[in-house]
Coordinates of C-alpha atoms in Angstrom, one line a residue:
M1 CA 38.4 21.2 -28.2
P2 CA 42.1 21.1 -28.2
F3 CA 44.1 19.5 -31.1
A4 CA 45.6 16.3 -30.4
T5 CA 49.2 16.0 -31.7
P6 CA 49.7 12.9 -33.3
Y7 CA 53.3 13.1 -31.9
P8 CA 53.1 13.3 -28.0
Q9 CA 56.3 14.3 -26.3
P10 CA 57.6 12.1 -23.4
A11 CA 56.7 14.6 -20.7
V12 CA 53.4 15.1 -21.4
K13 CA 52.8 11.4 -21.5
A14 CA 54.8 11.3 -18.1
A15 CA 52.6 13.9 -16.6
I16 CA 49.4 12.0 -17.5
L17 CA 50.7 9.3 -16.3
A18 CA 51.3 10.6 -12.9
R19 CA 48.4 12.1 -12.6
V20 CA 46.4 9.0 -13.4
A21 CA 48.4 7.4 -10.7
A22 CA 47.4 10.3 -8.5
G23 CA 44.2 9.4 -8.8
E24 CA 42.5 11.2 -11.3
T25 CA 40.7 9.9 -14.4
V26 CA 41.6 10.9 -18.2
K27 CA 38.3 12.9 -18.6
D28 CA 38.9 14.8 -15.7
I29 CA 42.5 15.3 -16.5
C30 CA 41.8 16.7 -20.2
R31 CA 39.0 18.5 -19.0
G32 CA 41.1 20.4 -16.1
D33 CA 43.9 21.3 -18.5
P34 CA 43.1 22.6 -21.9
A35 CA 47.2 22.6 -23.1
L36 CA 46.5 18.5 -23.1
P37 CA 45.3 16.7 -25.6
T38 CA 41.7 15.1 -26.1
P39 CA 40.7 11.9 -24.0
E40 CA 40.1 10.3 -27.8
S41 CA 43.9 11.3 -28.2
I42 CA 45.2 9.5 -25.4
S43 CA 43.1 6.5 -26.0
I44 CA 44.8 6.4 -29.7
W45 CA 48.0 7.1 -28.2
S46 CA 47.7 3.7 -25.7
R47 CA 46.6 1.7 -29.1
Q48 CA 49.7 2.9 -31.0
D49 CA 52.2 2.9 -28.1
P50 CA 52.2 -0.7 -25.9
A51 CA 54.5 0.9 -23.4
F52 CA 52.3 3.8 -22.5
R53 CA 49.3 1.5 -22.9
E54 CA 51.2 -0.6 -19.8
A55 CA 52.0 2.3 -18.0
M56 CA 48.7 3.4 -18.4
A57 CA 47.2 0.0 -17.0
A58 CA 49.7 -0.1 -14.4
A59 CA 48.5 3.3 -13.1
R60 CA 45.1 2.5 -13.1
R61 CA 45.8 -1.1 -11.1
R62 CA 47.5 1.3 -8.3
V63 CA 44.8 3.6 -8.2
D64 CA 42.3 0.6 -7.3
W65 CA 44.6 -0.8 -5.1
M66 CA 44.9 2.5 -3.1
R67 CA 41.0 3.0 -3.2
R68 CA 40.4 -0.9 -2.1
F69 CA 43.5 -1.1 0.3
A70 CA 44.8 2.1 1.3
F71 CA 44.9 2.2 5.0
D72 CA 43.0 5.1 6.6
E73 CA 43.4 6.0 10.1
A74 CA 39.9 7.8 10.6
V75 CA 38.3 4.4 9.4
A76 CA 40.2 2.3 11.2
A77 CA 39.9 4.2 14.5
A78 CA 36.1 4.5 13.8
F79 CA 36.2 0.4 13.1
L80 CA 37.9 -0.2 16.5
A81 CA 35.5 2.2 18.3
R82 CA 32.7 -0.3 17.0
V83 CA 34.2 -3.2 17.8
A84 CA 35.0 -1.7 21.3
A85 CA 31.6 -1.1 22.0
G86 CA 30.3 -4.5 21.9
E87 CA 29.7 -5.3 18.0
R88 CA 31.3 -8.4 16.2
V89 CA 33.9 -8.1 13.8
K90 CA 32.0 -9.9 11.2
A91 CA 28.9 -7.6 12.0
V92 CA 31.0 -4.3 11.1
V93 CA 33.3 -5.7 8.1
G94 CA 31.6 -4.6 5.2
Q95 CA 28.8 -1.8 6.5
P96 CA 28.8 1.9 4.3
G97 CA 31.8 3.8 5.6
M98 CA 33.9 0.6 7.2
P99 CA 36.3 -1.6 5.5
G100 CA 35.1 -4.8 3.3
Q101 CA 36.6 -8.1 3.9
A102 CA 39.9 -8.3 1.8
T103 CA 40.4 -4.7 3.0
Y104 CA 40.0 -5.9 7.0
R105 CA 42.6 -8.8 6.1
Y106 CA 45.2 -6.7 4.6
W107 CA 45.2 -4.2 7.3
R108 CA 45.3 -7.3 9.8
R109 CA 48.8 -8.1 8.1
T110 CA 50.0 -4.8 7.4
Q111 CA 49.0 -2.6 9.9
V112 CA 50.5 -3.4 13.2
G113 CA 48.9 -0.6 14.9
F114 CA 45.5 -1.7 13.7
Q115 CA 46.4 -5.3 14.8
E116 CA 47.6 -4.5 18.3
G117 CA 44.4 -2.7 18.7
L118 CA 42.0 -5.8 17.7
W119 CA 44.2 -8.1 19.9
R120 CA 43.6 -5.8 23.2
L121 CA 39.8 -5.6 22.4
R122 CA 39.9 -9.4 21.5
G123 CA 42.0 -10.0 24.7
F124 CA 39.0 -7.9 27.1
R125 CA 36.5 -10.1 25.0
Y126 CA 38.2 -13.5 25.8
A127 CA 38.9 -12.6 29.3
R128 CA 35.4 -11.6 30.1
L129 CA 34.2 -15.0 28.1
A130 CA 36.6 -17.1 30.1
E131 CA 35.2 -15.5 33.4
Q132 CA 31.7 -16.3 32.4
H133 CA 32.8 -19.7 31.9
R134 CA 34.3 -20.2 35.0
A135 CA 31.2 -19.2 36.9
R136 CA 29.2 -21.8 34.7
P137 CA 29.5 -25.2 36.5
R138 CA 31.0 -27.8 34.6
W139 CA 28.0 -30.4 33.4
G140 CA 28.7 -33.9 32.6
A141 CA 25.9 -36.6 33.4
F142 CA 21.9 -36.2 32.9
D143 CA 20.6 -34.1 35.5
P144 CA 16.6 -34.6 35.2
A145 CA 15.7 -31.9 37.8
V146 CA 17.5 -29.4 35.7
A147 CA 16.2 -30.7 32.2
D148 CA 12.9 -30.3 34.4
R149 CA 13.5 -26.9 34.7
I150 CA 14.5 -26.5 31.0
L151 CA 11.2 -28.1 29.9
V152 CA 9.1 -25.9 32.1
R153 CA 10.8 -22.6 30.7
V154 CA 10.6 -24.0 27.3
A155 CA 7.1 -24.4 27.1
R156 CA 6.0 -21.3 28.8
G157 CA 7.6 -19.6 25.6
E158 CA 10.9 -18.6 26.5
G159 CA 13.5 -19.1 23.6
W160 CA 15.7 -22.1 23.7
A161 CA 19.2 -20.4 23.0
R162 CA 18.6 -17.1 25.1
I163 CA 17.6 -19.5 28.5
L164 CA 20.8 -21.5 28.2
E165 CA 22.7 -18.4 27.6
T166 CA 21.6 -16.1 30.5
D167 CA 20.9 -18.7 33.1
R168 CA 24.3 -19.5 34.6
S169 CA 22.6 -22.3 36.8
L170 CA 22.0 -24.1 33.8
P171 CA 24.0 -26.2 31.1
H172 CA 26.0 -24.5 28.0
R173 CA 24.0 -25.3 24.4
Q174 CA 26.6 -28.0 23.8
A175 CA 26.0 -29.9 26.8
A176 CA 22.4 -29.6 26.5
M177 CA 22.6 -30.6 22.8
L178 CA 24.4 -33.9 24.0
W179 CA 21.9 -34.6 26.9
R180 CA 19.3 -34.5 24.2
A181 CA 21.3 -37.2 22.1
A182 CA 21.9 -39.4 24.8
E183 CA 18.0 -39.1 26.5
P184 CA 15.6 -39.7 23.9
E185 CA 12.8 -39.7 26.0
W186 CA 13.8 -36.0 27.2
D187 CA 14.4 -35.1 23.4
R188 CA 10.8 -35.9 22.8
A189 CA 9.6 -34.0 25.9
L190 CA 11.8 -31.3 24.7
K191 CA 10.1 -31.1 21.2
I192 CA 6.5 -31.1 22.6
A193 CA 7.7 -28.5 25.2
F194 CA 8.8 -26.2 21.8
R195 CA 5.3 -26.9 20.5
F196 CA 3.8 -25.5 23.4
G197 CA 6.3 -22.6 23.7
R198 CA 5.7 -21.5 20.5
R199 CA 1.8 -21.5 21.1
T200 CA 2.6 -19.6 24.2
A201 CA 4.5 -16.9 22.8
A202 CA 1.7 -16.5 20.0
A203 CA -0.8 -16.2 22.3
A204 CA 1.3 -13.4 24.6
R205 CA 2.0 -11.9 21.6
S206 CA -2.0 -11.7 20.4
R207 CA -2.7 -10.5 23.6
A208 CA -0.5 -7.7 23.7
R209 CA -1.4 -6.8 20.2
A210 CA -5.4 -6.9 21.6
A211 CA -4.2 -4.5 24.6
E212 CA -2.7 -2.0 22.3
L213 CA -5.5 -1.7 19.7
T214 CA -8.4 -2.0 22.7
E215 CA -8.8 1.7 22.9
A216 CA -8.7 2.4 18.6
I217 CA -11.6 -0.6 18.3
T218 CA -13.9 0.7 21.1
S219 CA -14.0 4.4 20.0
K220 CA -15.3 3.1 16.6
I221 CA -17.5 0.7 18.1
V222 CA -19.1 3.6 20.3
T223 CA -20.0 5.7 17.0
G224 CA -21.5 2.6 15.3
A225 CA -19.0 0.4 13.9
S226 CA -18.7 -3.5 14.2
L227 CA -16.2 -6.0 15.3
C228 CA -17.1 -7.3 11.7
G229 CA -16.9 -4.4 9.4
L230 CA -13.5 -3.4 11.7
G231 CA -12.0 -6.6 10.5
R232 CA -12.5 -5.1 7.0
E233 CA -10.3 -2.0 7.4
P234 CA -6.5 -2.4 6.4
E235 CA -5.2 -1.3 9.5
M236 CA -6.9 -3.6 11.7
P237 CA -7.3 -7.2 12.2
C238 CA -9.5 -9.6 10.3
A239 CA -12.9 -10.3 12.0
A240 CA -11.8 -13.6 12.9
T241 CA -9.0 -12.5 14.9
L242 CA -11.1 -9.6 16.7
L243 CA -13.7 -12.5 17.5
R244 CA -11.4 -15.1 18.6
W245 CA -10.1 -12.1 21.4
F246 CA -13.1 -11.3 22.5
H247 CA -13.7 -15.2 23.1
R248 CA -9.9 -15.6 24.5
W249 CA -9.5 -12.2 26.5
P250 CA -12.2 -11.4 29.3
D251 CA -10.3 -8.3 29.8
F252 CA -11.1 -7.4 26.1
A253 CA -14.0 -8.5 25.4
R254 CA -15.8 -6.4 28.8
E255 CA -14.0 -3.6 27.0
I256 CA -15.9 -4.3 23.6
D257 CA -19.2 -5.0 25.8
E258 CA -19.4 -1.7 27.3
A259 CA -18.1 -0.5 24.0
C260 CA -21.7 -1.7 22.6
E261 CA -23.3 -0.5 25.5
F262 CA -22.4 3.1 24.9
R263 CA -23.3 2.6 21.1
D264 CA -26.7 1.7 21.8
W265 CA -26.8 5.0 23.7
W266 CA -25.4 6.9 21.2
F267 CA -28.1 6.0 18.6
D268 CA -30.8 6.7 20.9
D269 CA -29.5 10.2 21.0
Q270 CA -28.8 10.8 17.1
I271 CA -32.6 9.5 16.6
L272 CA -33.7 11.7 19.4
A273 CA -31.6 14.6 18.1
I274 CA -33.4 14.2 14.7
G275 CA -36.8 14.0 16.4
E276 CA -36.2 17.4 18.5
R277 CA -34.7 18.9 14.9
H278 CA -38.1 18.4 13.2
G279 CA -40.3 18.6 15.9
P280 CA -44.1 17.6 16.1
L281 CA -45.1 18.6 12.9
G282 CA -42.2 16.8 11.0
L283 CA -42.9 13.0 12.0
A284 CA -42.7 12.2 8.8
A285 CA -39.5 13.7 7.4
A286 CA -38.2 12.8 10.7
R287 CA -38.8 8.9 10.4
R288 CA -37.5 9.0 6.9
E289 CA -34.3 10.4 8.6
A290 CA -33.9 8.4 11.1
A291 CA -34.9 4.9 9.5
P292 CA -31.1 4.0 8.2
L293 CA -29.9 4.4 11.9
E294 CA -32.7 2.2 13.0
R295 CA -31.8 -0.4 10.7
R296 CA -28.4 -0.4 11.4
M297 CA -29.3 -0.4 15.3
N298 CA -31.6 -3.5 14.4
G299 CA -28.3 -5.1 12.7
L300 CA -26.2 -4.3 15.2
A301 CA -28.4 -5.7 18.1
K302 CA -26.8 -9.3 18.1
R303 CA -23.3 -8.3 19.8
P304 CA -20.3 -10.1 20.3
G305 CA -20.7 -13.2 21.9
W306 CA -24.7 -13.4 22.2
K307 CA -24.9 -17.5 21.2
R308 CA -22.7 -18.2 24.1
R309 CA -25.1 -15.9 26.3
R310 CA -28.2 -17.5 24.7
D311 CA -27.1 -21.1 25.2
A312 CA -26.1 -20.1 28.8
A313 CA -29.6 -18.5 29.7
P314 CA -31.9 -21.0 31.2
M315 CA -34.9 -21.8 29.2
W316 CA -38.4 -20.5 30.5
G317 CA -40.0 -22.7 32.9
D318 CA -36.7 -24.4 33.8
H319 CA -36.5 -24.6 37.5
S320 CA -33.7 -26.9 37.8

């Protein structure tokens, strides 16, 4: 370790301060040049020399400022490119590799080219919004026909904000909120439509999920599984959900019924293969091996929906 002289030369102090102001740390400076003192010696100098201490603090503040606020043309170009692609400024600021909020504000105040690029992009956006605003009719008084259209679409599960944003034949959201305040009856009807819409949207998601899992469920049922057993698997919905799908969606119920029919044939084939393997002289052994399959088959005899089929079937002797 190099010896730390207690009486440093002013030139050594000036060189250290210049390198710190350039962005290097004291440890890196001392590690890279054996002719310089140790970091501990520089710390002692700072405590003994107030002027050197103040100069070191100022150099570190400048480095910190440069690290946070120095303008980077490549980063600024990437920022403007993302804004030009359609992203909002608030969504880009603070992202990895992008300037933070304070840096963005500083660049806007001090960098003329960056400010001009932002204004040019915002001018295009403002012009597009103005064109869209001119294409949308101005709404004033409450229109019952248009209000009914909104109620129907909301009850079908469409999003309230998306409807008003995308359909130019409907009032914008501020006008619709004024309608809700001015027409309490329509506001109550809209709240009811919101509830129905949430249920409709949930049912649509449930049906899509059922269609997505139908193939996986039927393939497992064919080889001996049941809906209740599948409901205990971690990647499957619970048994109550599967049964609800069965009773609610006819397409799903039809696939499950066919899979249960194939499952009975699969059990018959397994039992028949056991009998053929043991032959006529191994009847007792065949019965012992086939007994678990027969118990499983008997336990699955009541397929999903068997109660409804039983209640819907006519009673014996009922000729009505």
